[in-house]
């Protein structure tokens, strides 16, 4: 049986969706169809949304779950009149905080994901540009400006992790792919010269060879690049290099980008320039 969950907001809906997905992920045996509805910022939109909620109720045979961050009282009242099971994030958390802080909250739409302080916003943008400019070993002459340099085989998650670190934490992350060009005369991987002087900034990513082969097959099927033998060899040599050079590393196989990033920060003590939004 499928139930529908609506993540509703009069802003971007990011907060409602993030918290909602985190909560619902705890119910692994329940089939939940998740629907995000941002910018429900008028009574007309709210009324139309209630119709969609009632339609989902009729189709599923169970009342939908509603997780919202609606600020406007008129819009909230309309949605509250639906048949859905409602989890109001603001009323759940803001009221107790108002009592504890002995003050009223602003109840402003879009506070969490607004631009806010210009320097913080520009830091995020600059960090994203840095990650893009320094992707896949480009512009190694800029590594002195990097907070961290992610190292690993091709397609192990370096680029998305670099971008996540930039966007969420303002961390300037470069990344460098280890390839056959980095082999020494004995056929073993050696530390590239462009990385050697920044060893204190290096953090390694590795991955299960079978998973790596599957990812590479989607990109370049029926090639040596995606063969299991090639993937096994690259992963084994990369991990040996990490251990030999005392570069900390984690296996990305079963971790999300969020987990990879936060585990890396926790292990290295890397300073966040701001908290995630």
PDB file of C-alpha atoms in Angstrom:
ATOM      1  CA  UNK A   1       0.000   0.000   0.000  1.00  0.00           C
ATOM      2  CA  UNK A   2       1.345   3.421  -1.021  1.00  0.00           C
ATOM      3  CA  UNK A   3       0.872   6.559   1.015  1.00  0.00           C
ATOM      4  CA  UNK A   4       1.591  10.056  -0.226  1.00  0.00           C
ATOM      5  CA  UNK A   5       3.668  12.570   1.717  1.00  0.00           C
ATOM      6  CA  UNK A   6       3.440  16.260   0.841  1.00  0.00           C
ATOM      7  CA  UNK A   7       6.309  18.590   1.732  1.00  0.00           C
ATOM      8  CA  UNK A   8       4.746  22.038   1.637  1.00  0.00           C
ATOM      9  CA  UNK A   9       6.244  25.497   1.991  1.00  0.00           C
ATOM     10  CA  UNK A  10       5.583  29.111   1.107  1.00  0.00           C
ATOM     11  CA  UNK A  11       9.314  29.295   0.299  1.00  0.00           C
ATOM     12  CA  UNK A  12      11.641  26.899  -1.478  1.00  0.00           C
ATOM     13  CA  UNK A  13      10.436  23.814   0.399  1.00  0.00           C
ATOM     14  CA  UNK A  14      14.008  22.696   1.070  1.00  0.00           C
ATOM     15  CA  UNK A  15      13.629  22.662   4.843  1.00  0.00           C
ATOM     16  CA  UNK A  16      10.321  20.774   4.791  1.00  0.00           C
ATOM     17  CA  UNK A  17      11.639  18.257   2.257  1.00  0.00           C
ATOM     18  CA  UNK A  18      14.963  17.698   4.039  1.00  0.00           C
ATOM     19  CA  UNK A  19      13.382  17.133   7.438  1.00  0.00           C
ATOM     20  CA  UNK A  20      10.496  15.166   5.952  1.00  0.00           C
ATOM     21  CA  UNK A  21      12.747  12.778   4.045  1.00  0.00           C
ATOM     22  CA  UNK A  22      14.920  12.299   7.138  1.00  0.00           C
ATOM     23  CA  UNK A  23      11.885  11.395   9.236  1.00  0.00           C
ATOM     24  CA  UNK A  24      10.247   9.119   6.671  1.00  0.00           C
ATOM     25  CA  UNK A  25      13.514   7.317   5.934  1.00  0.00           C
ATOM     26  CA  UNK A  26      13.088   5.636   9.329  1.00  0.00           C
ATOM     27  CA  UNK A  27      10.080   3.715   7.985  1.00  0.00           C
ATOM     28  CA  UNK A  28      11.762   1.351   5.551  1.00  0.00           C
ATOM     29  CA  UNK A  29       8.808  -1.019   5.207  1.00  0.00           C
ATOM     30  CA  UNK A  30       6.361   1.700   4.194  1.00  0.00           C
ATOM     31  CA  UNK A  31       5.934   2.646   0.534  1.00  0.00           C
ATOM     32  CA  UNK A  32       5.733   6.432   0.516  1.00  0.00           C
ATOM     33  CA  UNK A  33       5.385   8.622  -2.552  1.00  0.00           C
ATOM     34  CA  UNK A  34       6.956  11.998  -1.773  1.00  0.00           C
ATOM     35  CA  UNK A  35       5.684  15.215  -3.353  1.00  0.00           C
ATOM     36  CA  UNK A  36       7.297  18.619  -2.781  1.00  0.00           C
ATOM     37  CA  UNK A  37       5.122  21.721  -3.186  1.00  0.00           C
ATOM     38  CA  UNK A  38       7.115  24.974  -2.832  1.00  0.00           C
ATOM     39  CA  UNK A  39       5.818  28.558  -2.975  1.00  0.00           C
ATOM     40  CA  UNK A  40       2.325  27.850  -1.682  1.00  0.00           C
ATOM     41  CA  UNK A  41       2.047  31.521  -0.796  1.00  0.00           C
ATOM     42  CA  UNK A  42      -1.595  32.390  -1.522  1.00  0.00           C
ATOM     43  CA  UNK A  43      -5.019  31.131  -0.511  1.00  0.00           C
ATOM     44  CA  UNK A  44      -5.699  30.227  -4.141  1.00  0.00           C
ATOM     45  CA  UNK A  45      -2.655  27.960  -4.295  1.00  0.00           C
ATOM     46  CA  UNK A  46      -3.520  26.469  -0.924  1.00  0.00           C
ATOM     47  CA  UNK A  47      -7.065  25.685  -2.058  1.00  0.00           C
ATOM     48  CA  UNK A  48      -5.776  23.978  -5.208  1.00  0.00           C
ATOM     49  CA  UNK A  49      -3.294  22.004  -3.128  1.00  0.00           C
ATOM     50  CA  UNK A  50      -6.012  20.780  -0.777  1.00  0.00           C
ATOM     51  CA  UNK A  51      -7.783  19.298  -3.798  1.00  0.00           C
ATOM     52  CA  UNK A  52      -4.579  17.422  -4.678  1.00  0.00           C
ATOM     53  CA  UNK A  53      -4.308  16.183  -1.090  1.00  0.00           C
ATOM     54  CA  UNK A  54      -7.892  14.899  -1.124  1.00  0.00           C
ATOM     55  CA  UNK A  55      -7.299  13.234  -4.488  1.00  0.00           C
ATOM     56  CA  UNK A  56      -4.253  11.442  -3.067  1.00  0.00           C
ATOM     57  CA  UNK A  57      -6.348  10.341  -0.088  1.00  0.00           C
ATOM     58  CA  UNK A  58      -8.959   8.849  -2.413  1.00  0.00           C
ATOM     59  CA  UNK A  59      -6.363   7.099  -4.588  1.00  0.00           C
ATOM     60  CA  UNK A  60      -4.258   5.703  -1.729  1.00  0.00           C
ATOM     61  CA  UNK A  61      -7.099   4.796   0.593  1.00  0.00           C
ATOM     62  CA  UNK A  62      -5.056   6.360   3.426  1.00  0.00           C
ATOM     63  CA  UNK A  63      -4.780   9.986   4.432  1.00  0.00           C
ATOM     64  CA  UNK A  64      -1.652  11.724   3.128  1.00  0.00           C
ATOM     65  CA  UNK A  65       1.131  12.913   5.406  1.00  0.00           C
ATOM     66  CA  UNK A  66       1.679  16.671   5.346  1.00  0.00           C
ATOM     67  CA  UNK A  67       4.976  18.170   6.512  1.00  0.00           C
ATOM     68  CA  UNK A  68       5.033  21.930   6.128  1.00  0.00           C
ATOM     69  CA  UNK A  69       6.849  25.141   6.922  1.00  0.00           C
ATOM     70  CA  UNK A  70       3.990  27.489   6.114  1.00  0.00           C
ATOM     71  CA  UNK A  71       4.201  30.927   7.767  1.00  0.00           C
ATOM     72  CA  UNK A  72       1.030  32.656   6.541  1.00  0.00           C
ATOM     73  CA  UNK A  73      -1.885  31.935   8.914  1.00  0.00           C
ATOM     74  CA  UNK A  74      -4.554  32.037   6.183  1.00  0.00           C
ATOM     75  CA  UNK A  75      -2.663  29.533   4.042  1.00  0.00           C
ATOM     76  CA  UNK A  76      -2.001  27.301   7.054  1.00  0.00           C
ATOM     77  CA  UNK A  77      -5.687  27.315   7.993  1.00  0.00           C
ATOM     78  CA  UNK A  78      -6.741  26.164   4.544  1.00  0.00           C
ATOM     79  CA  UNK A  79      -4.226  23.313   4.488  1.00  0.00           C
ATOM     80  CA  UNK A  80      -5.172  22.358   8.053  1.00  0.00           C
ATOM     81  CA  UNK A  81      -8.706  21.814   6.796  1.00  0.00           C
ATOM     82  CA  UNK A  82      -7.582  18.957   4.563  1.00  0.00           C
ATOM     83  CA  UNK A  83      -7.831  15.305   5.553  1.00  0.00           C
ATOM     84  CA  UNK A  84      -4.042  14.846   5.727  1.00  0.00           C
ATOM     85  CA  UNK A  85      -2.045  13.977   8.838  1.00  0.00           C
ATOM     86  CA  UNK A  86      -0.249  17.258   9.487  1.00  0.00           C
ATOM     87  CA  UNK A  87       3.225  17.846  10.934  1.00  0.00           C
ATOM     88  CA  UNK A  88       3.675  21.619  11.271  1.00  0.00           C
ATOM     89  CA  UNK A  89       7.406  22.170  11.703  1.00  0.00           C
ATOM     90  CA  UNK A  90       7.148  25.802  12.767  1.00  0.00           C
ATOM     91  CA  UNK A  91       4.449  25.350  15.387  1.00  0.00           C
ATOM     92  CA  UNK A  92       6.167  22.202  16.690  1.00  0.00           C
ATOM     93  CA  UNK A  93       9.528  23.834  17.236  1.00  0.00           C
ATOM     94  CA  UNK A  94       9.107  27.615  17.253  1.00  0.00           C
ATOM     95  CA  UNK A  95       6.553  27.821  20.069  1.00  0.00           C
ATOM     96  CA  UNK A  96       8.770  26.049  22.637  1.00  0.00           C
ATOM     97  CA  UNK A  97      11.732  28.144  21.484  1.00  0.00           C
ATOM     98  CA  UNK A  98       9.735  31.355  21.885  1.00  0.00           C
ATOM     99  CA  UNK A  99       8.924  30.348  25.444  1.00  0.00           C
ATOM    100  CA  UNK A 100      12.532  29.443  26.222  1.00  0.00           C
ATOM    101  CA  UNK A 101      13.964  32.614  24.641  1.00  0.00           C
ATOM    102  CA  UNK A 102      11.117  34.748  25.992  1.00  0.00           C
ATOM    103  CA  UNK A 103      10.623  36.469  22.663  1.00  0.00           C
ATOM    104  CA  UNK A 104       8.597  36.105  19.469  1.00  0.00           C
ATOM    105  CA  UNK A 105      10.069  34.767  16.257  1.00  0.00           C
ATOM    106  CA  UNK A 106       9.846  36.800  13.045  1.00  0.00           C
ATOM    107  CA  UNK A 107       7.798  34.138  11.211  1.00  0.00           C
ATOM    108  CA  UNK A 108       9.401  35.350   7.975  1.00  0.00           C
ATOM    109  CA  UNK A 109       9.108  33.392   4.761  1.00  0.00           C
ATOM    110  CA  UNK A 110      12.354  32.057   3.300  1.00  0.00           C
ATOM    111  CA  UNK A 111      14.642  32.943   6.202  1.00  0.00           C
ATOM    112  CA  UNK A 112      16.555  29.663   6.102  1.00  0.00           C
ATOM    113  CA  UNK A 113      17.508  29.795   2.415  1.00  0.00           C
ATOM    114  CA  UNK A 114      17.614  33.529   1.791  1.00  0.00           C
ATOM    115  CA  UNK A 115      20.832  35.205   0.705  1.00  0.00           C
ATOM    116  CA  UNK A 116      21.257  36.693   4.169  1.00  0.00           C
ATOM    117  CA  UNK A 117      24.670  38.220   4.841  1.00  0.00           C
ATOM    118  CA  UNK A 118      26.316  39.146   1.552  1.00  0.00           C
ATOM    119  CA  UNK A 119      29.762  37.928   2.624  1.00  0.00           C
ATOM    120  CA  UNK A 120      28.420  34.485   3.554  1.00  0.00           C
ATOM    121  CA  UNK A 121      26.520  34.173   0.281  1.00  0.00           C
ATOM    122  CA  UNK A 122      29.483  35.303  -1.799  1.00  0.00           C
ATOM    123  CA  UNK A 123      31.711  32.850   0.067  1.00  0.00           C
ATOM    124  CA  UNK A 124      29.444  30.013  -1.036  1.00  0.00           C
ATOM    125  CA  UNK A 125      29.521  31.191  -4.647  1.00  0.00           C
ATOM    126  CA  UNK A 126      33.303  31.666  -4.637  1.00  0.00           C
ATOM    127  CA  UNK A 127      33.776  28.184  -3.186  1.00  0.00           C
ATOM    128  CA  UNK A 128      31.577  26.621  -5.876  1.00  0.00           C
ATOM    129  CA  UNK A 129      33.551  28.436  -8.595  1.00  0.00           C
ATOM    130  CA  UNK A 130      36.774  27.194  -7.011  1.00  0.00           C
ATOM    131  CA  UNK A 131      35.513  23.594  -7.022  1.00  0.00           C
ATOM    132  CA  UNK A 132      34.535  23.856 -10.694  1.00  0.00           C
ATOM    133  CA  UNK A 133      37.816  25.502 -11.691  1.00  0.00           C
ATOM    134  CA  UNK A 134      39.836  22.857  -9.864  1.00  0.00           C
ATOM    135  CA  UNK A 135      37.942  19.769 -10.959  1.00  0.00           C
ATOM    136  CA  UNK A 136      39.821  16.671 -12.186  1.00  0.00           C
ATOM    137  CA  UNK A 137      43.313  18.020 -11.640  1.00  0.00           C
ATOM    138  CA  UNK A 138      42.794  21.323 -13.443  1.00  0.00           C
ATOM    139  CA  UNK A 139      44.790  24.366 -12.319  1.00  0.00           C
ATOM    140  CA  UNK A 140      47.044  22.606  -9.839  1.00  0.00           C
ATOM    141  CA  UNK A 141      48.838  25.942  -9.403  1.00  0.00           C
ATOM    142  CA  UNK A 142      45.829  27.048  -7.309  1.00  0.00           C
ATOM    143  CA  UNK A 143      46.209  24.280  -4.727  1.00  0.00           C
ATOM    144  CA  UNK A 144      47.769  26.705  -2.272  1.00  0.00           C
ATOM    145  CA  UNK A 145      44.315  28.304  -1.990  1.00  0.00           C
ATOM    146  CA  UNK A 146      42.499  24.970  -1.426  1.00  0.00           C
ATOM    147  CA  UNK A 147      41.198  23.943   1.988  1.00  0.00           C
ATOM    148  CA  UNK A 148      41.236  20.294   0.953  1.00  0.00           C
ATOM    149  CA  UNK A 149      42.249  18.278  -2.110  1.00  0.00           C
ATOM    150  CA  UNK A 150      40.220  15.122  -2.733  1.00  0.00           C
ATOM    151  CA  UNK A 151      42.212  12.334  -4.356  1.00  0.00           C
ATOM    152  CA  UNK A 152      41.041   9.044  -5.846  1.00  0.00           C
ATOM    153  CA  UNK A 153      40.369   7.020  -8.969  1.00  0.00           C
ATOM    154  CA  UNK A 154      38.055   8.291 -11.677  1.00  0.00           C
ATOM    155  CA  UNK A 155      34.316   8.088 -10.778  1.00  0.00           C
ATOM    156  CA  UNK A 156      34.689   7.501  -7.046  1.00  0.00           C
ATOM    157  CA  UNK A 157      32.710  10.619  -6.077  1.00  0.00           C
ATOM    158  CA  UNK A 158      35.321  13.379  -5.964  1.00  0.00           C
ATOM    159  CA  UNK A 159      33.483  15.998  -8.038  1.00  0.00           C
ATOM    160  CA  UNK A 160      30.043  15.846  -6.359  1.00  0.00           C
ATOM    161  CA  UNK A 161      31.687  15.796  -2.931  1.00  0.00           C
ATOM    162  CA  UNK A 162      33.780  18.857  -3.820  1.00  0.00           C
ATOM    163  CA  UNK A 163      30.695  20.745  -4.937  1.00  0.00           C
ATOM    164  CA  UNK A 164      28.718  19.726  -1.850  1.00  0.00           C
ATOM    165  CA  UNK A 165      31.521  20.897   0.450  1.00  0.00           C
ATOM    166  CA  UNK A 166      31.569  24.226  -1.371  1.00  0.00           C
ATOM    167  CA  UNK A 167      27.840  24.842  -1.439  1.00  0.00           C
ATOM    168  CA  UNK A 168      27.006  23.608   2.041  1.00  0.00           C
ATOM    169  CA  UNK A 169      30.055  24.630   4.053  1.00  0.00           C
ATOM    170  CA  UNK A 170      31.976  27.196   1.990  1.00  0.00           C
ATOM    171  CA  UNK A 171      34.969  24.852   1.844  1.00  0.00           C
ATOM    172  CA  UNK A 172      37.304  25.341  -1.115  1.00  0.00           C
ATOM    173  CA  UNK A 173      37.775  21.792  -2.379  1.00  0.00           C
ATOM    174  CA  UNK A 174      39.910  20.779  -5.344  1.00  0.00           C
ATOM    175  CA  UNK A 175      40.060  17.216  -6.636  1.00  0.00           C
ATOM    176  CA  UNK A 176      42.683  15.182  -8.459  1.00  0.00           C
ATOM    177  CA  UNK A 177      42.147  11.869 -10.316  1.00  0.00           C
ATOM    178  CA  UNK A 178      44.837   9.215  -9.961  1.00  0.00           C
ATOM    179  CA  UNK A 179      45.492   7.606 -13.366  1.00  0.00           C
ATOM    180  CA  UNK A 180      48.061   5.470 -15.151  1.00  0.00           C
ATOM    181  CA  UNK A 181      50.054   8.648 -15.788  1.00  0.00           C
ATOM    182  CA  UNK A 182      50.924   8.544 -12.088  1.00  0.00           C
ATOM    183  CA  UNK A 183      52.556   5.087 -12.234  1.00  0.00           C
ATOM    184  CA  UNK A 184      56.245   4.728 -11.439  1.00  0.00           C
ATOM    185  CA  UNK A 185      58.721   2.469 -13.269  1.00  0.00           C
ATOM    186  CA  UNK A 186      57.702  -0.540 -11.178  1.00  0.00           C
ATOM    187  CA  UNK A 187      54.059  -0.109 -12.168  1.00  0.00           C
ATOM    188  CA  UNK A 188      52.950   1.201  -8.768  1.00  0.00           C
ATOM    189  CA  UNK A 189      51.172   4.485  -8.187  1.00  0.00           C
ATOM    190  CA  UNK A 190      53.401   7.297  -6.968  1.00  0.00           C
ATOM    191  CA  UNK A 191      52.412  10.580  -5.390  1.00  0.00           C
ATOM    192  CA  UNK A 192      52.081  13.147  -8.214  1.00  0.00           C
ATOM    193  CA  UNK A 193      54.514  16.052  -7.922  1.00  0.00           C
ATOM    194  CA  UNK A 194      51.658  18.563  -7.959  1.00  0.00           C
ATOM    195  CA  UNK A 195      50.255  16.970  -4.793  1.00  0.00           C
ATOM    196  CA  UNK A 196      53.415  16.160  -2.861  1.00  0.00           C
ATOM    197  CA  UNK A 197      53.887  19.618  -1.367  1.00  0.00           C
ATOM    198  CA  UNK A 198      50.225  19.732  -0.274  1.00  0.00           C
ATOM    199  CA  UNK A 199      50.136  16.355   1.438  1.00  0.00           C
ATOM    200  CA  UNK A 200      48.665  17.956   4.571  1.00  0.00           C
ATOM    201  CA  UNK A 201      45.617  18.978   2.493  1.00  0.00           C
ATOM    202  CA  UNK A 202      44.994  15.601   0.865  1.00  0.00           C
ATOM    203  CA  UNK A 203      42.025  13.379   1.618  1.00  0.00           C
ATOM    204  CA  UNK A 204      41.455  10.131  -0.239  1.00  0.00           C
ATOM    205  CA  UNK A 205      38.267   8.564  -1.545  1.00  0.00           C
ATOM    206  CA  UNK A 206      38.084   4.910  -2.487  1.00  0.00           C
ATOM    207  CA  UNK A 207      35.260   2.640  -3.641  1.00  0.00           C
ATOM    208  CA  UNK A 208      34.381  -1.030  -4.050  1.00  0.00           C
ATOM    209  CA  UNK A 209      35.805  -2.169  -7.441  1.00  0.00           C
ATOM    210  CA  UNK A 210      32.545  -3.866  -8.463  1.00  0.00           C
ATOM    211  CA  UNK A 211      30.586  -0.691  -7.790  1.00  0.00           C
ATOM    212  CA  UNK A 212      33.208   1.310  -9.658  1.00  0.00           C
ATOM    213  CA  UNK A 213      32.959  -1.008 -12.670  1.00  0.00           C
ATOM    214  CA  UNK A 214      29.171  -0.577 -12.722  1.00  0.00           C
ATOM    215  CA  UNK A 215      29.440   3.218 -12.614  1.00  0.00           C
ATOM    216  CA  UNK A 216      32.069   3.296 -15.341  1.00  0.00           C
ATOM    217  CA  UNK A 217      30.051   0.930 -17.536  1.00  0.00           C
ATOM    218  CA  UNK A 218      27.262   3.512 -17.667  1.00  0.00           C
ATOM    219  CA  UNK A 219      29.766   6.092 -18.870  1.00  0.00           C
ATOM    220  CA  UNK A 220      31.945   4.001 -21.200  1.00  0.00           C
ATOM    221  CA  UNK A 221      30.551   0.461 -21.762  1.00  0.00           C
ATOM    222  CA  UNK A 222      32.648  -2.402 -23.132  1.00  0.00           C
ATOM    223  CA  UNK A 223      35.933  -0.642 -22.490  1.00  0.00           C
ATOM    224  CA  UNK A 224      39.091  -1.433 -20.547  1.00  0.00           C
ATOM    225  CA  UNK A 225      38.218   1.588 -18.399  1.00  0.00           C
ATOM    226  CA  UNK A 226      35.166  -0.192 -16.937  1.00  0.00           C
ATOM    227  CA  UNK A 227      36.552  -3.729 -16.752  1.00  0.00           C
ATOM    228  CA  UNK A 228      36.559  -5.330 -13.312  1.00  0.00           C
ATOM    229  CA  UNK A 229      40.277  -6.171 -13.624  1.00  0.00           C
ATOM    230  CA  UNK A 230      41.147  -2.550 -14.346  1.00  0.00           C
ATOM    231  CA  UNK A 231      38.972  -1.303 -11.495  1.00  0.00           C
ATOM    232  CA  UNK A 232      40.482  -3.820  -9.060  1.00  0.00           C
ATOM    233  CA  UNK A 233      44.003  -2.816 -10.002  1.00  0.00           C
ATOM    234  CA  UNK A 234      43.313   0.926  -9.712  1.00  0.00           C
ATOM    235  CA  UNK A 235      41.574   0.653  -6.341  1.00  0.00           C
ATOM    236  CA  UNK A 236      44.250  -1.626  -4.868  1.00  0.00           C
ATOM    237  CA  UNK A 237      47.071   0.645  -5.997  1.00  0.00           C
ATOM    238  CA  UNK A 238      45.288   3.779  -4.832  1.00  0.00           C
ATOM    239  CA  UNK A 239      44.640   2.412  -1.359  1.00  0.00           C
ATOM    240  CA  UNK A 240      48.261   1.252  -1.147  1.00  0.00           C
ATOM    241  CA  UNK A 241      49.392   4.774  -2.056  1.00  0.00           C
ATOM    242  CA  UNK A 242      47.145   6.274   0.611  1.00  0.00           C
ATOM    243  CA  UNK A 243      48.563   3.971   3.277  1.00  0.00           C
ATOM    244  CA  UNK A 244      52.149   4.457   2.128  1.00  0.00           C
ATOM    245  CA  UNK A 245      51.795   8.245   2.082  1.00  0.00           C
ATOM    246  CA  UNK A 246      49.687   8.374   5.270  1.00  0.00           C
ATOM    247  CA  UNK A 247      46.797  10.056   3.459  1.00  0.00           C
ATOM    248  CA  UNK A 248      43.499   9.614   5.352  1.00  0.00           C
ATOM    249  CA  UNK A 249      40.735   8.087   3.228  1.00  0.00           C
ATOM    250  CA  UNK A 250      37.227   6.651   3.355  1.00  0.00           C
ATOM    251  CA  UNK A 251      35.290   4.137   1.282  1.00  0.00           C
ATOM    252  CA  UNK A 252      32.459   5.941  -0.520  1.00  0.00           C
ATOM    253  CA  UNK A 253      30.633   2.812  -1.684  1.00  0.00           C
ATOM    254  CA  UNK A 254      27.744   2.892   0.791  1.00  0.00           C
ATOM    255  CA  UNK A 255      27.797   6.543   1.812  1.00  0.00           C
ATOM    256  CA  UNK A 256      25.842   9.471   0.425  1.00  0.00           C
ATOM    257  CA  UNK A 257      27.611  12.702  -0.529  1.00  0.00           C
ATOM    258  CA  UNK A 258      26.338  14.230   2.706  1.00  0.00           C
ATOM    259  CA  UNK A 259      27.849  11.409   4.759  1.00  0.00           C
ATOM    260  CA  UNK A 260      31.140  11.483   2.869  1.00  0.00           C
ATOM    261  CA  UNK A 261      31.468  15.224   3.446  1.00  0.00           C
ATOM    262  CA  UNK A 262      30.581  15.251   7.124  1.00  0.00           C
ATOM    263  CA  UNK A 263      32.760  12.210   7.878  1.00  0.00           C
ATOM    264  CA  UNK A 264      35.656  13.895   6.098  1.00  0.00           C
ATOM    265  CA  UNK A 265      35.172  17.113   8.060  1.00  0.00           C
ATOM    266  CA  UNK A 266      34.929  15.205  11.332  1.00  0.00           C
ATOM    267  CA  UNK A 267      38.080  13.207  10.611  1.00  0.00           C
ATOM    268  CA  UNK A 268      40.208  16.133   9.414  1.00  0.00           C
ATOM    269  CA  UNK A 269      38.888  18.857  11.709  1.00  0.00           C
ATOM    270  CA  UNK A 270      38.446  21.070   8.656  1.00  0.00           C
ATOM    271  CA  UNK A 271      36.743  24.346   9.587  1.00  0.00           C
ATOM    272  CA  UNK A 272      33.378  25.105   8.061  1.00  0.00           C
ATOM    273  CA  UNK A 273      33.059  28.686   6.888  1.00  0.00           C
ATOM    274  CA  UNK A 274      29.368  28.591   7.746  1.00  0.00           C
ATOM    275  CA  UNK A 275      26.729  26.080   8.817  1.00  0.00           C
ATOM    276  CA  UNK A 276      24.718  24.249   6.120  1.00  0.00           C
ATOM    277  CA  UNK A 277      21.483  25.834   4.963  1.00  0.00           C
TER     278      UNK A 277
END
